[in-house]
mmCIF file of C-alpha atoms in Angstrom:
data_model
loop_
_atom_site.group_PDB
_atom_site.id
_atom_site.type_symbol
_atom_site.label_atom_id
_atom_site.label_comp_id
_atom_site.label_asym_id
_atom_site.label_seq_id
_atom_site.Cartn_x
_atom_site.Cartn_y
_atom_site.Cartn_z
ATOM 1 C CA UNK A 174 93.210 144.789 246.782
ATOM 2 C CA UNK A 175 96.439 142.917 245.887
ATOM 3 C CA UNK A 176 94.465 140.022 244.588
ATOM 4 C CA UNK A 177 93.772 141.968 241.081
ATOM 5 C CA UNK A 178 96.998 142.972 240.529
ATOM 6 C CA UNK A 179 100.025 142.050 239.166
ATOM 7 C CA UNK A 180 98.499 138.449 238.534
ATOM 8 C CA UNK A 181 98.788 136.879 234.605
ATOM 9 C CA UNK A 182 95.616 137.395 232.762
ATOM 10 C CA UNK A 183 93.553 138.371 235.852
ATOM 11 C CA UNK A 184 90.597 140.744 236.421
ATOM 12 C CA UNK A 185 88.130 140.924 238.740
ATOM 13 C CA UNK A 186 86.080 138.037 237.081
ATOM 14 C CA UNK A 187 88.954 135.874 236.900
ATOM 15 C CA UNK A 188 89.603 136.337 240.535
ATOM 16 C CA UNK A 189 86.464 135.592 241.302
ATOM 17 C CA UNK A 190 86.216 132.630 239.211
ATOM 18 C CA UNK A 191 89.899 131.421 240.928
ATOM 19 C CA UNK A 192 88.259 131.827 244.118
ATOM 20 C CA UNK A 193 85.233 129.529 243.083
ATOM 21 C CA UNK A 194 87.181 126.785 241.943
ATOM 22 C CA UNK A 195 89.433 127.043 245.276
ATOM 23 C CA UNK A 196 86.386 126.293 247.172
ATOM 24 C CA UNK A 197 85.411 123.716 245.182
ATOM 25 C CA UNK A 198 88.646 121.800 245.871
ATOM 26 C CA UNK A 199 87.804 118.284 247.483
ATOM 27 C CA UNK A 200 90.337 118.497 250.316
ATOM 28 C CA UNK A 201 93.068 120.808 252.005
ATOM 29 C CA UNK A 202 95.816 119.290 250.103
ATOM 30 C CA UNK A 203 94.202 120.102 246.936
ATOM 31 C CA UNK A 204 93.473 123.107 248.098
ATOM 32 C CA UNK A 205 97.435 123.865 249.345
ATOM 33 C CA UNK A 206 98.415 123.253 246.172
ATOM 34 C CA UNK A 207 95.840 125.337 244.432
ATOM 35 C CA UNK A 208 96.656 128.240 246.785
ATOM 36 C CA UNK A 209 100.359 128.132 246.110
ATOM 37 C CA UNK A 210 100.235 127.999 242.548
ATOM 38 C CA UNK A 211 97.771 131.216 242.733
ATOM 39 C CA UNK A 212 100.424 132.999 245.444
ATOM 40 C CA UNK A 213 103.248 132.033 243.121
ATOM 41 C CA UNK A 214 102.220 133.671 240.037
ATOM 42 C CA UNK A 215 101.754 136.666 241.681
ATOM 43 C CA UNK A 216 104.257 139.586 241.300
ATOM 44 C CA UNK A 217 104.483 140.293 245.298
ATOM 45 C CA UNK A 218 103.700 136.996 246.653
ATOM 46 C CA UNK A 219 103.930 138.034 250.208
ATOM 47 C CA UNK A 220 101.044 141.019 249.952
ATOM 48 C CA UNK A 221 98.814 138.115 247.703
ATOM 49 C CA UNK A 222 99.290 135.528 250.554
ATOM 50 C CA UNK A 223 98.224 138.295 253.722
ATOM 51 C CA UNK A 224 95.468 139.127 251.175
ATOM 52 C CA UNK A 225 94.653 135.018 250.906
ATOM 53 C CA UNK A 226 94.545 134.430 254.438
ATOM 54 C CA UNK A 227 92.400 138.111 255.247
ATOM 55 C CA UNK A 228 90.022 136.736 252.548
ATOM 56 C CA UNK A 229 89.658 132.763 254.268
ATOM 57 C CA UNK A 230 90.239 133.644 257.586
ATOM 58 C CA UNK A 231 89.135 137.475 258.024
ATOM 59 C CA UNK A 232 87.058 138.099 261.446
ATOM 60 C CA UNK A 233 83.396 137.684 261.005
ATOM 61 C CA UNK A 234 79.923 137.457 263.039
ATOM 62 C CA UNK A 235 78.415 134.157 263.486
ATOM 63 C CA UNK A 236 74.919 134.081 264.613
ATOM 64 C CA UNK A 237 74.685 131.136 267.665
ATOM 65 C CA UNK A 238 71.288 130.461 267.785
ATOM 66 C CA UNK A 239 69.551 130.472 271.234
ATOM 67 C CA UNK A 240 68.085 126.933 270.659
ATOM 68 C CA UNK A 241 71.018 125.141 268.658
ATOM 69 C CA UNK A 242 69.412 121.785 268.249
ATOM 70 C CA UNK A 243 66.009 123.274 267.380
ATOM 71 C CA UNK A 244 66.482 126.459 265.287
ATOM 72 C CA UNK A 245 68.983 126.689 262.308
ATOM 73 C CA UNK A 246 71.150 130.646 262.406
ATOM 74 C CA UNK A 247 68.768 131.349 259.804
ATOM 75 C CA UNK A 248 65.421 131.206 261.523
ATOM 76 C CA UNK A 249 66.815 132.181 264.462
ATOM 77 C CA UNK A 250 68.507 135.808 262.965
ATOM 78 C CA UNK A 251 64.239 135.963 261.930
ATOM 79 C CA UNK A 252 63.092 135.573 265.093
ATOM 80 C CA UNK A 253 65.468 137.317 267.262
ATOM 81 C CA UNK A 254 66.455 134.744 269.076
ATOM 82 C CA UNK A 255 70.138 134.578 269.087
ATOM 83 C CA UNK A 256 73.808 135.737 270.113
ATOM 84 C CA UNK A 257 76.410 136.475 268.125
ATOM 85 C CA UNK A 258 80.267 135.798 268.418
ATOM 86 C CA UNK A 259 83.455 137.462 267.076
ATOM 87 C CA UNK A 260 84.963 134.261 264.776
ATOM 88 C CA UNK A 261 86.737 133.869 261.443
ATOM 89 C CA UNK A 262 84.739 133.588 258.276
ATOM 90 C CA UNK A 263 86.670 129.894 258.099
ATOM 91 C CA UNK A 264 83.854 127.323 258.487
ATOM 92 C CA UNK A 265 85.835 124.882 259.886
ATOM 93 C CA UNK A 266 85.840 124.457 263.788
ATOM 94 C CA UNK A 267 89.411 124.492 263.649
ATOM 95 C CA UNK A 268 89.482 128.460 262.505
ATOM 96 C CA UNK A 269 87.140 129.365 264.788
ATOM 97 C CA UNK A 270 88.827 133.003 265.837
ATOM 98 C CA UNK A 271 91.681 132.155 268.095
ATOM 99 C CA UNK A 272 93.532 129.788 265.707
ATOM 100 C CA UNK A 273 93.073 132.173 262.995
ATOM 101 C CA UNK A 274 95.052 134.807 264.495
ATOM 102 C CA UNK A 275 98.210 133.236 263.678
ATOM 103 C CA UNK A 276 96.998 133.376 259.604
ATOM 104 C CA UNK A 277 96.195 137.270 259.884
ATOM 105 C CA UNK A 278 98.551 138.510 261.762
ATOM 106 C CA UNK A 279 96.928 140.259 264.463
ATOM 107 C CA UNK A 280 93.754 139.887 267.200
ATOM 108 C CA UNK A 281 90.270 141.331 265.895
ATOM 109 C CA UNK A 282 88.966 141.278 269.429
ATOM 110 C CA UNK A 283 92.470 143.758 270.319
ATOM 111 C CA UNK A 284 92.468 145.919 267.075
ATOM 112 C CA UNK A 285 88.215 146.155 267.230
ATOM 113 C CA UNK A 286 88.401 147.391 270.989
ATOM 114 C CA UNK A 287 91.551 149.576 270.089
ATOM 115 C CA UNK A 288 89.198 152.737 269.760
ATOM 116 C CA UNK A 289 87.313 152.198 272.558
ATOM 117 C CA UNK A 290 89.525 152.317 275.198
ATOM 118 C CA UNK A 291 88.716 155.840 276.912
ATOM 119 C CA UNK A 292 84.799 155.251 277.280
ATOM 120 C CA UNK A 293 83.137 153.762 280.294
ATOM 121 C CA UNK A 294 80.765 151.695 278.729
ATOM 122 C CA UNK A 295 82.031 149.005 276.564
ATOM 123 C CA UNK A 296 79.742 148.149 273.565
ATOM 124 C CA UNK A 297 78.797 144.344 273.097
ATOM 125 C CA UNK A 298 79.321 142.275 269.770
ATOM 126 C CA UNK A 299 75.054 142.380 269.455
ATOM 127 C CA UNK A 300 74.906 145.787 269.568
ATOM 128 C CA UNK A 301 77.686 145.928 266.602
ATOM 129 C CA UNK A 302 76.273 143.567 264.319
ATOM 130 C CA UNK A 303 72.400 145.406 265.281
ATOM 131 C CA UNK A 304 73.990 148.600 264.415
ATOM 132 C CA UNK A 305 73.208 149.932 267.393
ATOM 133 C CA UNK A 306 76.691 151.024 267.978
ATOM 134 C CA UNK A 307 79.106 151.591 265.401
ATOM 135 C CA UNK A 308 82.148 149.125 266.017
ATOM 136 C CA UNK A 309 84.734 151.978 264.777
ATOM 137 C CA UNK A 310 84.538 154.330 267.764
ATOM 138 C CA UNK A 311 82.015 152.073 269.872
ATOM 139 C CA UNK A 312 79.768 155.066 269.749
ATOM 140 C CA UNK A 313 75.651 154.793 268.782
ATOM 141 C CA UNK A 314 74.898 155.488 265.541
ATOM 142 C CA UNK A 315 73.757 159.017 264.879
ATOM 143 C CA UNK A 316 70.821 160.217 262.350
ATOM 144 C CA UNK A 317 72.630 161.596 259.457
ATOM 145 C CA UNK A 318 71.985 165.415 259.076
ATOM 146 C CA UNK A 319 68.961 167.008 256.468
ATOM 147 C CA UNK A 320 70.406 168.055 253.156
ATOM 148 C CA UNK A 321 69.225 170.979 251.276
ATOM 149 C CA UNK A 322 69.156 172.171 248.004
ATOM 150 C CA UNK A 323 69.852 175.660 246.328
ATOM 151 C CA UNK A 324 66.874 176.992 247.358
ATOM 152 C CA UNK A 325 66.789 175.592 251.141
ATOM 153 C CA UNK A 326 64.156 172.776 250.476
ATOM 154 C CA UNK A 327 65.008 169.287 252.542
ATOM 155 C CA UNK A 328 65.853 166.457 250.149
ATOM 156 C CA UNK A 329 67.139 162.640 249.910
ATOM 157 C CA UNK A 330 70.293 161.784 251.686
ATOM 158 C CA UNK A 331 72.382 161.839 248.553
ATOM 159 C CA UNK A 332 70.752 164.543 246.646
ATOM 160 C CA UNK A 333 74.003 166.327 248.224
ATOM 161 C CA UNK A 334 77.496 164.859 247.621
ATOM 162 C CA UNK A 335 80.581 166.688 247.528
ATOM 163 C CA UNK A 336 82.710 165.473 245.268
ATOM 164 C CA UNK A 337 86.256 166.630 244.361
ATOM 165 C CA UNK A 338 85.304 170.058 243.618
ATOM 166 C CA UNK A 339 84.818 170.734 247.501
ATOM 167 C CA UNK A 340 87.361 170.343 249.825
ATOM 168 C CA UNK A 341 85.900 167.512 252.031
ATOM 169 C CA UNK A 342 84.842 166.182 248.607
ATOM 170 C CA UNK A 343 85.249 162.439 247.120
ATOM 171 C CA UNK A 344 86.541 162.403 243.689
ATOM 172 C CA UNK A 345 84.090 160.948 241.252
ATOM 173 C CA UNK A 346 85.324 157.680 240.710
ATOM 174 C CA UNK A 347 85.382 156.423 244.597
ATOM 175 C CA UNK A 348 81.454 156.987 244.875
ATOM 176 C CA UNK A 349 79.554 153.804 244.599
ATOM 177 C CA UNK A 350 77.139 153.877 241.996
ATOM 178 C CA UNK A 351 74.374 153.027 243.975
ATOM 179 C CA UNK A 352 74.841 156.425 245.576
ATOM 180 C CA UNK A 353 74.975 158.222 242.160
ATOM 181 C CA UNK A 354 71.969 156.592 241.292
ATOM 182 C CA UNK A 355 70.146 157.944 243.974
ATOM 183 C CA UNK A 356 71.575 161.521 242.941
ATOM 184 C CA UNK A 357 70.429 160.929 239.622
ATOM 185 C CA UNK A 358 67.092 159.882 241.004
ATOM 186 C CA UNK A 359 66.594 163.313 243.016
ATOM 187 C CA UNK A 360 67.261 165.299 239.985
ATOM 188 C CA UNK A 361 64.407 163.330 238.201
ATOM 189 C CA UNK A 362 66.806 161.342 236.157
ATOM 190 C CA UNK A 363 65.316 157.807 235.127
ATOM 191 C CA UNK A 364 67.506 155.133 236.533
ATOM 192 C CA UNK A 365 66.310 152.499 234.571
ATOM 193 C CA UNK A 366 67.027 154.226 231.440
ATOM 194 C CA UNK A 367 70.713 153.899 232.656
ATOM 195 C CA UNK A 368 72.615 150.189 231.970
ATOM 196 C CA UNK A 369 76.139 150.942 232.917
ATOM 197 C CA UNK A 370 78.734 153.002 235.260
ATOM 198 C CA UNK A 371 79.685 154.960 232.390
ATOM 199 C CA UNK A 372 76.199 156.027 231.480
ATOM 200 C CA UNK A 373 76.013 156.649 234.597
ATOM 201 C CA UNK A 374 79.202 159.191 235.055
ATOM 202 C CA UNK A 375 78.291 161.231 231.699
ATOM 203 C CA UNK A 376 74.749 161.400 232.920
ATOM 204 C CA UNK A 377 76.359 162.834 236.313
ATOM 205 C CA UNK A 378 79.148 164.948 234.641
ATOM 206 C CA UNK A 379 75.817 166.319 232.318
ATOM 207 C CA UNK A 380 73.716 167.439 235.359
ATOM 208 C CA UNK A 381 76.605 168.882 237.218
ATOM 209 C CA UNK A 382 77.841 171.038 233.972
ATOM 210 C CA UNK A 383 74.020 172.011 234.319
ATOM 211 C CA UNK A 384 73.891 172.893 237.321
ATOM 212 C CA UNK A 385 70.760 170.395 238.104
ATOM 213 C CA UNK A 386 69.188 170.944 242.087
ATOM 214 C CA UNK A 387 67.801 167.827 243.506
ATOM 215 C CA UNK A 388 64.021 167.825 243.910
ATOM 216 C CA UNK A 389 62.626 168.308 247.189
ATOM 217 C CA UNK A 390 62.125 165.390 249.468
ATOM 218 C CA UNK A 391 57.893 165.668 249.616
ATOM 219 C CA UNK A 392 58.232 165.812 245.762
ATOM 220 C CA UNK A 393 61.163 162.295 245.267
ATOM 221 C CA UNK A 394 58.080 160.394 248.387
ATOM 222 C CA UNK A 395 55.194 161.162 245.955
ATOM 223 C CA UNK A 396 57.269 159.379 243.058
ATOM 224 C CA UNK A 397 59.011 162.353 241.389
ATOM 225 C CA UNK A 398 62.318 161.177 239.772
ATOM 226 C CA UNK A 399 61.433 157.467 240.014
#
């Protein structure tokens, strides 16, 4: 988040584009340099360089195949033959998980199991990154409860959001719009009809002034809405 902010002339795209040409850099001096010019131009140079190293050096799953010298991480994540490790999203050997510790501040492995502490059974890193288990509470994943609509009919997950109007709600402009497509979608709203977020939030503002019900789920599976 602090990336965006405060820095001359940036955006999102010309963050991204920084970010490119950092990794494009030949070697790490050109790449020190680069990275303390960026830091430096920021207004709170501290929060940019914690947000640096979380972005180089966050934790991350690496897939170890089964067969190194045989299968690539690739074909063996394809046929499910393979482990997978808690390590930095560094590439480099040298930032494989421990070292980068020092960079972020803290111990994945420490704050990860944090949550888990008062269950007997002790999820592995596999059953994480399967989604077996969800790494926040180390708890399986649960099916998501039925939605209905006004008049009691089952329908999409995400026919039903509550936005700021309720008071569990999300305010409009958190929700991905991936999710208000879908929402669109089960009131038989045309997606493809819609180019941008904006179209997007008047379209949604439109059917909630309305009052629009999602469809039923049996009607959205036999291509209502699509």
């Amino acid at each position: 988040d602090n990336l965006p902010k405060g820095l001359r002339n940036s955006g999102e795209a010309d963050v991204i584009k920084r970010m490119k040409e950092y990794l494009m850099k030949q070697n790490d001096r050109e790449k020190q340099q680069y990275r303390n010019d960026y830091i430096n131009n920021h207004d709170t140079p501290t929060q940019c360089l914690h947000s640096f190293n979380y972005w180089e050096h966050g934790p991350a799953y690496k897939v170890i195949p089964n067969k190194p010298l045989e299968d690539s991480a690739k074909k063996a994540f394809f046929s499910d033959e393979y482990t997978v490790k808690l390590c930095s999203m560094s590439l480099t050997e040298l930032h494989q998980y421990e070292p980068a510790n020092e960079m972020l501040g803290f111990i994945p492995e420490d704050v990860l199991r944090d949550g888990h502490e008062q269950q007997q059974y002790r999820p592995t890193h596999d059953e994480f990154f399967r989604c077996i288990s969800w790494s926040r509470d180390g708890l399986p994943f649960e099916a998501l409860p039925d939605q209905f609509n006004n008049n009691g009919e089952a329908v999409l997950h995400c026919g039903v959001i509550h936005f700021d109007d309720k008071p569990d709600g999300i305010p409009l402009k958190f929700v991905p719009s991936r999710n208000l497509a879908l929402w669109l979608s089960c009131r038989g709203v045309p997606i493809p009809s819609l180019n941008d977020r904006k179209q997007i939030l008047d379209m949604v503002a439109l059917c909630r002034t309305n009052e629009v019900d999602p469809l039923p789920s049996y009607v959205m599976r036999s291509g209502g809405g699509c």
